[in-house]
GROMACS .gro file of C-alpha atoms in nm:
model
  351
    1UNK     CA    1  15.382  15.647  20.959
    2UNK     CA    2  15.749  15.568  20.934
    3UNK     CA    3  15.818  15.213  20.824
    4UNK     CA    4  16.116  14.988  20.868
    5UNK     CA    5  16.137  14.762  20.563
    6UNK     CA    6  16.339  14.447  20.508
    7UNK     CA    7  16.341  14.297  20.159
    8UNK     CA    8  16.427  13.939  20.070
    9UNK     CA    9  16.442  13.823  19.707
   10UNK     CA   10  16.288  13.475  19.694
   11UNK     CA   11  16.321  13.375  19.329
   12UNK     CA   12  16.374  13.492  18.973
   13UNK     CA   13  16.061  13.420  18.768
   14UNK     CA   14  16.016  13.573  18.424
   15UNK     CA   15  15.718  13.811  18.410
   16UNK     CA   16  15.603  13.684  18.752
   17UNK     CA   17  15.245  13.790  18.805
   18UNK     CA   18  14.989  13.602  19.013
   19UNK     CA   19  15.007  13.533  19.391
   20UNK     CA   20  14.768  13.338  19.613
   21UNK     CA   21  14.763  13.195  19.965
   22UNK     CA   22  14.736  12.816  19.986
   23UNK     CA   23  14.668  12.604  20.295
   24UNK     CA   24  14.832  12.267  20.228
   25UNK     CA   25  14.933  11.976  20.450
   26UNK     CA   26  14.826  12.167  20.761
   27UNK     CA   27  15.044  12.471  20.689
   28UNK     CA   28  15.010  12.812  20.525
   29UNK     CA   29  15.187  12.856  20.192
   30UNK     CA   30  15.164  13.089  19.894
   31UNK     CA   31  15.172  13.030  19.520
   32UNK     CA   32  15.342  13.247  19.258
   33UNK     CA   33  15.292  13.203  18.883
   34UNK     CA   34  15.406  13.373  18.563
   35UNK     CA   35  15.213  13.574  18.305
   36UNK     CA   36  15.390  13.416  18.008
   37UNK     CA   37  15.488  13.050  17.952
   38UNK     CA   38  15.638  13.002  18.298
   39UNK     CA   39  15.633  12.796  18.614
   40UNK     CA   40  15.397  12.803  18.910
   41UNK     CA   41  15.589  12.779  19.238
   42UNK     CA   42  15.484  12.684  19.591
   43UNK     CA   43  15.657  12.863  19.880
   44UNK     CA   44  15.621  12.804  20.254
   45UNK     CA   45  15.513  13.104  20.461
   46UNK     CA   46  15.878  13.198  20.528
   47UNK     CA   47  15.943  13.224  20.155
   48UNK     CA   48  16.129  12.896  20.103
   49UNK     CA   49  16.061  12.726  19.770
   50UNK     CA   50  15.886  12.393  19.835
   51UNK     CA   51  15.763  12.267  19.499
   52UNK     CA   52  15.707  12.339  19.131
   53UNK     CA   53  15.336  12.299  19.058
   54UNK     CA   54  15.370  12.318  18.678
   55UNK     CA   55  15.630  12.429  18.424
   56UNK     CA   56  15.383  12.550  18.159
   57UNK     CA   57  15.155  12.673  17.996
   58UNK     CA   58  15.143  12.976  18.228
   59UNK     CA   59  14.929  13.277  18.140
   60UNK     CA   60  14.812  13.292  18.502
   61UNK     CA   61  14.611  13.599  18.604
   62UNK     CA   62  14.444  13.460  18.917
   63UNK     CA   63  14.469  13.160  19.154
   64UNK     CA   64  14.221  13.079  19.435
   65UNK     CA   65  14.213  12.784  19.675
   66UNK     CA   66  13.899  12.570  19.674
   67UNK     CA   67  13.769  12.628  20.031
   68UNK     CA   68  13.803  12.337  20.271
   69UNK     CA   69  14.048  12.141  20.055
   70UNK     CA   70  14.406  12.034  20.119
   71UNK     CA   71  14.589  12.247  19.864
   72UNK     CA   72  14.344  12.220  19.573
   73UNK     CA   73  14.304  12.544  19.378
   74UNK     CA   74  14.160  12.701  19.064
   75UNK     CA   75  14.372  12.906  18.822
   76UNK     CA   76  14.350  13.090  18.493
   77UNK     CA   77  14.570  12.945  18.219
   78UNK     CA   78  14.678  13.085  17.881
   79UNK     CA   79  14.588  13.450  17.937
   80UNK     CA   80  14.921  13.584  17.812
   81UNK     CA   81  14.813  13.943  17.741
   82UNK     CA   82  14.492  14.131  17.651
   83UNK     CA   83  14.577  14.060  17.285
   84UNK     CA   84  14.664  13.693  17.345
   85UNK     CA   85  14.390  13.553  17.564
   86UNK     CA   86  14.146  13.377  17.329
   87UNK     CA   87  14.257  13.034  17.459
   88UNK     CA   88  14.218  13.130  17.826
   89UNK     CA   89  14.048  12.885  18.061
   90UNK     CA   90  13.989  12.801  18.425
   91UNK     CA   91  14.171  12.492  18.547
   92UNK     CA   92  14.148  12.294  18.870
   93UNK     CA   93  14.476  12.187  19.028
   94UNK     CA   94  14.501  11.901  19.278
   95UNK     CA   95  14.819  11.801  19.466
   96UNK     CA   96  14.893  11.429  19.442
   97UNK     CA   97  15.245  11.423  19.587
   98UNK     CA   98  15.555  11.642  19.576
   99UNK     CA   99  15.631  11.733  19.215
  100UNK     CA  100  15.299  11.590  19.096
  101UNK     CA  101  15.000  11.820  19.072
  102UNK     CA  102  14.707  11.717  18.854
  103UNK     CA  103  14.583  11.998  18.626
  104UNK     CA  104  14.254  11.963  18.442
  105UNK     CA  105  14.020  12.201  18.262
  106UNK     CA  106  13.719  12.323  18.458
  107UNK     CA  107  13.583  12.549  18.181
  108UNK     CA  108  13.713  12.712  17.863
  109UNK     CA  109  13.650  13.084  17.912
  110UNK     CA  110  13.820  13.308  17.652
  111UNK     CA  111  13.972  13.628  17.799
  112UNK     CA  112  13.904  13.524  18.163
  113UNK     CA  113  14.118  13.758  18.372
  114UNK     CA  114  14.000  13.764  18.732
  115UNK     CA  115  13.785  13.522  18.929
  116UNK     CA  116  13.715  13.432  19.290
  117UNK     CA  117  13.518  13.204  19.520
  118UNK     CA  118  13.298  13.397  19.763
  119UNK     CA  119  13.057  13.270  20.025
  120UNK     CA  120  12.723  13.382  20.166
  121UNK     CA  121  12.503  13.192  20.411
  122UNK     CA  122  12.716  12.876  20.374
  123UNK     CA  123  12.677  12.876  19.993
  124UNK     CA  124  12.992  12.917  19.781
  125UNK     CA  125  12.983  13.102  19.449
  126UNK     CA  126  13.230  13.121  19.163
  127UNK     CA  127  13.248  13.469  19.011
  128UNK     CA  128  13.455  13.507  18.692
  129UNK     CA  129  13.533  13.820  18.492
  130UNK     CA  130  13.635  13.835  18.126
  131UNK     CA  131  13.842  14.136  18.018
  132UNK     CA  132  13.659  14.135  17.683
  133UNK     CA  133  13.442  13.889  17.490
  134UNK     CA  134  13.650  13.867  17.172
  135UNK     CA  135  13.866  14.068  16.935
  136UNK     CA  136  13.935  14.095  16.564
  137UNK     CA  137  14.272  14.269  16.581
  138UNK     CA  138  14.532  14.402  16.826
  139UNK     CA  139  14.391  14.642  17.089
  140UNK     CA  140  14.033  14.577  16.973
  141UNK     CA  141  13.795  14.661  17.260
  142UNK     CA  142  13.473  14.651  17.057
  143UNK     CA  143  13.341  14.338  17.235
  144UNK     CA  144  13.282  14.419  17.604
  145UNK     CA  145  13.364  14.178  17.885
  146UNK     CA  146  13.119  13.996  18.109
  147UNK     CA  147  13.085  13.882  18.469
  148UNK     CA  148  12.977  13.521  18.529
  149UNK     CA  149  12.838  13.391  18.856
  150UNK     CA  150  12.737  13.040  18.958
  151UNK     CA  151  12.696  12.837  19.275
  152UNK     CA  152  13.015  12.634  19.308
  153UNK     CA  153  12.932  12.262  19.311
  154UNK     CA  154  13.044  12.085  19.629
  155UNK     CA  155  13.202  11.813  19.415
  156UNK     CA  156  13.423  11.932  19.130
  157UNK     CA  157  13.567  11.589  19.045
  158UNK     CA  158  13.331  11.524  18.753
  159UNK     CA  159  13.425  11.841  18.561
  160UNK     CA  160  13.689  11.827  18.289
  161UNK     CA  161  13.762  11.915  17.925
  162UNK     CA  162  13.467  11.698  17.807
  163UNK     CA  163  13.225  11.791  18.089
  164UNK     CA  164  13.277  12.160  18.162
  165UNK     CA  165  13.131  12.365  18.445
  166UNK     CA  166  12.832  12.564  18.309
  167UNK     CA  167  12.848  12.939  18.373
  168UNK     CA  168  12.577  13.207  18.383
  169UNK     CA  169  12.622  13.572  18.282
  170UNK     CA  170  12.522  13.806  18.565
  171UNK     CA  171  12.642  14.129  18.397
  172UNK     CA  172  12.770  14.220  18.053
  173UNK     CA  173  12.870  14.537  17.865
  174UNK     CA  174  13.187  14.600  18.070
  175UNK     CA  175  13.468  14.733  17.849
  176UNK     CA  176  13.821  14.666  17.983
  177UNK     CA  177  13.671  14.459  18.267
  178UNK     CA  178  14.000  14.449  18.458
  179UNK     CA  179  13.978  14.519  18.831
  180UNK     CA  180  13.874  14.276  19.102
  181UNK     CA  181  13.892  14.290  19.482
  182UNK     CA  182  13.711  14.088  19.747
  183UNK     CA  183  13.558  14.319  20.009
  184UNK     CA  184  13.375  14.201  20.323
  185UNK     CA  185  13.068  14.421  20.382
  186UNK     CA  186  12.871  14.364  20.706
  187UNK     CA  187  13.002  14.007  20.721
  188UNK     CA  188  12.915  13.934  20.356
  189UNK     CA  189  13.185  13.860  20.098
  190UNK     CA  190  13.134  14.090  19.798
  191UNK     CA  191  13.324  14.152  19.474
  192UNK     CA  192  13.443  14.496  19.368
  193UNK     CA  193  13.475  14.494  18.989
  194UNK     CA  194  13.625  14.782  18.787
  195UNK     CA  195  13.594  14.869  18.417
  196UNK     CA  196  13.555  15.159  18.173
  197UNK     CA  197  13.194  15.182  18.295
  198UNK     CA  198  13.315  15.242  18.651
  199UNK     CA  199  13.323  15.045  18.977
  200UNK     CA  200  13.052  14.793  19.066
  201UNK     CA  201  12.997  14.596  19.386
  202UNK     CA  202  12.851  14.247  19.343
  203UNK     CA  203  12.667  14.085  19.634
  204UNK     CA  204  12.601  13.709  19.609
  205UNK     CA  205  12.240  13.589  19.640
  206UNK     CA  206  12.089  13.611  19.989
  207UNK     CA  207  11.958  13.259  19.948
  208UNK     CA  208  12.037  12.969  19.717
  209UNK     CA  209  11.899  13.024  19.367
  210UNK     CA  210  11.839  13.395  19.430
  211UNK     CA  211  11.956  13.696  19.231
  212UNK     CA  212  12.291  13.871  19.259
  213UNK     CA  213  12.267  14.232  19.371
  214UNK     CA  214  12.485  14.476  19.176
  215UNK     CA  215  12.546  14.834  19.293
  216UNK     CA  216  12.738  15.094  19.091
  217UNK     CA  217  12.973  15.297  19.314
  218UNK     CA  218  13.148  15.507  19.049
  219UNK     CA  219  13.086  15.580  18.681
  220UNK     CA  220  13.434  15.695  18.576
  221UNK     CA  221  13.674  15.458  18.392
  222UNK     CA  222  13.868  15.257  18.651
  223UNK     CA  223  14.140  14.994  18.630
  224UNK     CA  224  14.118  14.868  18.991
  225UNK     CA  225  13.952  14.968  19.315
  226UNK     CA  226  13.929  14.874  19.681
  227UNK     CA  227  13.717  14.986  19.978
  228UNK     CA  228  13.906  15.064  20.302
  229UNK     CA  229  13.816  15.288  20.598
  230UNK     CA  230  14.142  15.483  20.589
  231UNK     CA  231  14.034  15.773  20.812
  232UNK     CA  232  13.853  15.533  21.052
  233UNK     CA  233  13.527  15.731  21.056
  234UNK     CA  234  13.320  15.412  21.018
  235UNK     CA  235  13.268  15.443  20.640
  236UNK     CA  236  13.502  15.294  20.379
  237UNK     CA  237  13.675  15.516  20.127
  238UNK     CA  238  13.708  15.399  19.767
  239UNK     CA  239  14.069  15.397  19.646
  240UNK     CA  240  14.099  15.368  19.268
  241UNK     CA  241  14.366  15.323  19.001
  242UNK     CA  242  14.253  15.487  18.677
  243UNK     CA  243  14.192  15.464  18.389
  244UNK     CA  244  14.273  15.115  18.248
  245UNK     CA  245  14.643  15.052  18.331
  246UNK     CA  246  14.650  15.428  18.385
  247UNK     CA  247  14.868  15.667  18.581
  248UNK     CA  248  14.637  15.814  18.845
  249UNK     CA  249  14.576  15.710  19.206
  250UNK     CA  250  14.272  15.869  19.374
  251UNK     CA  251  14.065  15.832  19.690
  252UNK     CA  252  13.690  15.895  19.700
  253UNK     CA  253  13.466  15.951  20.003
  254UNK     CA  254  13.092  15.899  20.024
  255UNK     CA  255  12.910  16.230  20.054
  256UNK     CA  256  12.526  16.237  20.051
  257UNK     CA  257  12.524  15.882  19.914
  258UNK     CA  258  12.768  15.933  19.624
  259UNK     CA  259  13.144  15.900  19.602
  260UNK     CA  260  13.333  16.230  19.562
  261UNK     CA  261  13.707  16.257  19.500
  262UNK     CA  262  13.898  16.384  19.805
  263UNK     CA  263  14.258  16.297  19.716
  264UNK     CA  264  14.489  16.258  19.416
  265UNK     CA  265  14.843  16.122  19.435
  266UNK     CA  266  15.048  16.415  19.309
  267UNK     CA  267  15.277  16.220  19.075
  268UNK     CA  268  15.207  16.012  18.766
  269UNK     CA  269  15.210  15.641  18.858
  270UNK     CA  270  15.233  15.493  18.509
  271UNK     CA  271  15.065  15.153  18.458
  272UNK     CA  272  14.915  15.125  18.808
  273UNK     CA  273  14.848  14.762  18.885
  274UNK     CA  274  14.931  14.599  19.221
  275UNK     CA  275  14.676  14.663  19.495
  276UNK     CA  276  14.622  14.569  19.860
  277UNK     CA  277  14.372  14.730  20.095
  278UNK     CA  278  14.357  14.645  20.465
  279UNK     CA  279  14.559  14.666  20.783
  280UNK     CA  280  14.936  14.720  20.770
  281UNK     CA  281  15.133  14.770  21.095
  282UNK     CA  282  14.806  14.833  21.280
  283UNK     CA  283  14.685  15.105  21.042
  284UNK     CA  284  14.427  15.089  20.762
  285UNK     CA  285  14.642  15.115  20.447
  286UNK     CA  286  14.619  15.091  20.071
  287UNK     CA  287  14.935  14.957  19.905
  288UNK     CA  288  14.972  15.028  19.534
  289UNK     CA  289  15.239  14.934  19.281
  290UNK     CA  290  15.291  15.067  18.928
  291UNK     CA  291  15.477  14.900  18.644
  292UNK     CA  292  15.617  15.188  18.437
  293UNK     CA  293  15.793  15.517  18.513
  294UNK     CA  294  15.936  15.506  18.868
  295UNK     CA  295  15.787  15.154  18.913
  296UNK     CA  296  15.724  15.218  19.282
  297UNK     CA  297  15.548  15.028  19.557
  298UNK     CA  298  15.363  15.281  19.775
  299UNK     CA  299  15.168  15.275  20.102
  300UNK     CA  300  14.881  15.524  20.147
  301UNK     CA  301  14.741  15.606  20.493
  302UNK     CA  302  14.546  15.884  20.664
  303UNK     CA  303  14.719  16.122  20.905
  304UNK     CA  304  14.464  16.216  21.173
  305UNK     CA  305  14.679  16.494  21.322
  306UNK     CA  306  14.710  16.670  20.986
  307UNK     CA  307  14.368  16.554  20.854
  308UNK     CA  308  14.521  16.445  20.525
  309UNK     CA  309  14.611  16.140  20.322
  310UNK     CA  310  14.980  16.061  20.295
  311UNK     CA  311  15.207  15.812  20.124
  312UNK     CA  312  15.532  15.635  20.194
  313UNK     CA  313  15.769  15.451  19.962
  314UNK     CA  314  15.812  15.076  20.021
  315UNK     CA  315  16.029  15.000  19.716
  316UNK     CA  316  16.147  15.170  19.398
  317UNK     CA  317  16.221  15.049  19.045
  318UNK     CA  318  16.049  14.715  19.102
  319UNK     CA  319  15.731  14.731  18.889
  320UNK     CA  320  15.494  14.507  19.090
  321UNK     CA  321  15.207  14.332  18.911
  322UNK     CA  322  15.040  14.200  19.229
  323UNK     CA  323  15.090  14.195  19.606
  324UNK     CA  324  14.970  13.969  19.886
  325UNK     CA  325  14.964  14.061  20.256
  326UNK     CA  326  14.982  13.835  20.561
  327UNK     CA  327  15.100  13.848  20.922
  328UNK     CA  328  15.352  13.603  21.066
  329UNK     CA  329  15.485  13.609  21.424
  330UNK     CA  330  15.325  13.951  21.471
  331UNK     CA  331  15.507  14.099  21.172
  332UNK     CA  332  15.342  14.231  20.857
  333UNK     CA  333  15.462  14.072  20.534
  334UNK     CA  334  15.404  14.161  20.169
  335UNK     CA  335  15.484  13.926  19.882
  336UNK     CA  336  15.523  14.117  19.555
  337UNK     CA  337  15.558  13.986  19.202
  338UNK     CA  338  15.796  14.250  19.069
  339UNK     CA  339  15.710  14.162  18.711
  340UNK     CA  340  15.923  14.425  18.540
  341UNK     CA  341  16.244  14.288  18.697
  342UNK     CA  342  16.136  13.918  18.707
  343UNK     CA  343  16.163  13.910  19.086
  344UNK     CA  344  15.952  13.750  19.357
  345UNK     CA  345  16.014  13.953  19.673
  346UNK     CA  346  15.912  13.928  20.039
  347UNK     CA  347  15.896  14.248  20.242
  348UNK     CA  348  15.883  14.250  20.622
  349UNK     CA  349  15.735  14.582  20.736
  350UNK     CA  350  15.740  14.724  21.089
  351UNK     CA  351  15.660  15.063  21.241
   0.00000   0.00000   0.00000
């Protein structure tokens, strides 16, 4: 696959990190926010800056729109680093008018890193992952992280600092509980969660009030993972970044019910982090960015003629923390938060 790539720098944003789509005032937009004390910015789908949502406190790992709302979303605040995340919380953000977005606490959740809203049988669930459960000193991983799951109330207006959303633990004992990716499996939204204990797939309850189903896919330490049918044989491969913030990129295939490694990227990809799995220019693709070393943004595909996995360089020296894919006017677009150079970039990619 030979790609034609156009890059447009949208904004300078110190330690830019989180990206999320946002449907607001009848149009598609995307949000970008910083990891440190920084702004959250709203862009239109063409990459024009429309509004500043907040100026601080930052510490934003994840942002997710509340389904069916006009621009209301949830976000993590005050997760500044693994060692500075004790004050982390989930907030709910509601647009009032241009330049005025109400931010209020939904729940204090120390070390909350990733979260999402997933749906099954018309019931919406909040799933939230904490990187750890506490620490006594720098780089202390002695208190494993947890995964919380709860049916998302239809009305969130009554929740605030004084009346917080109650959460339930659905899994604990996950050290370096870092990776998250939403994967649709047979029409059901599921959560792929990666940690030192491996990769787990969480299925929301089949019916209201039921149990979550949790399946372990891999038992090796993993930073992030995604399921994509790269070779188009009808079964999804598991692409993983490993170990925690590590330097290896691998692809696993299911053989006799278990995942076996079939491919390793031949170079070190120090501090792997950004991840997208899905279609790109009509081909199933995994896009991965790493934040140290060459700081590349790479696209991995399967070559059917040669029966092998291959990669192509999208950008170099950029150090992406996260990426978001969408299609506009028939063209594939990637927004990247190139954290290591404080740059929000929009890539237009064609065959």
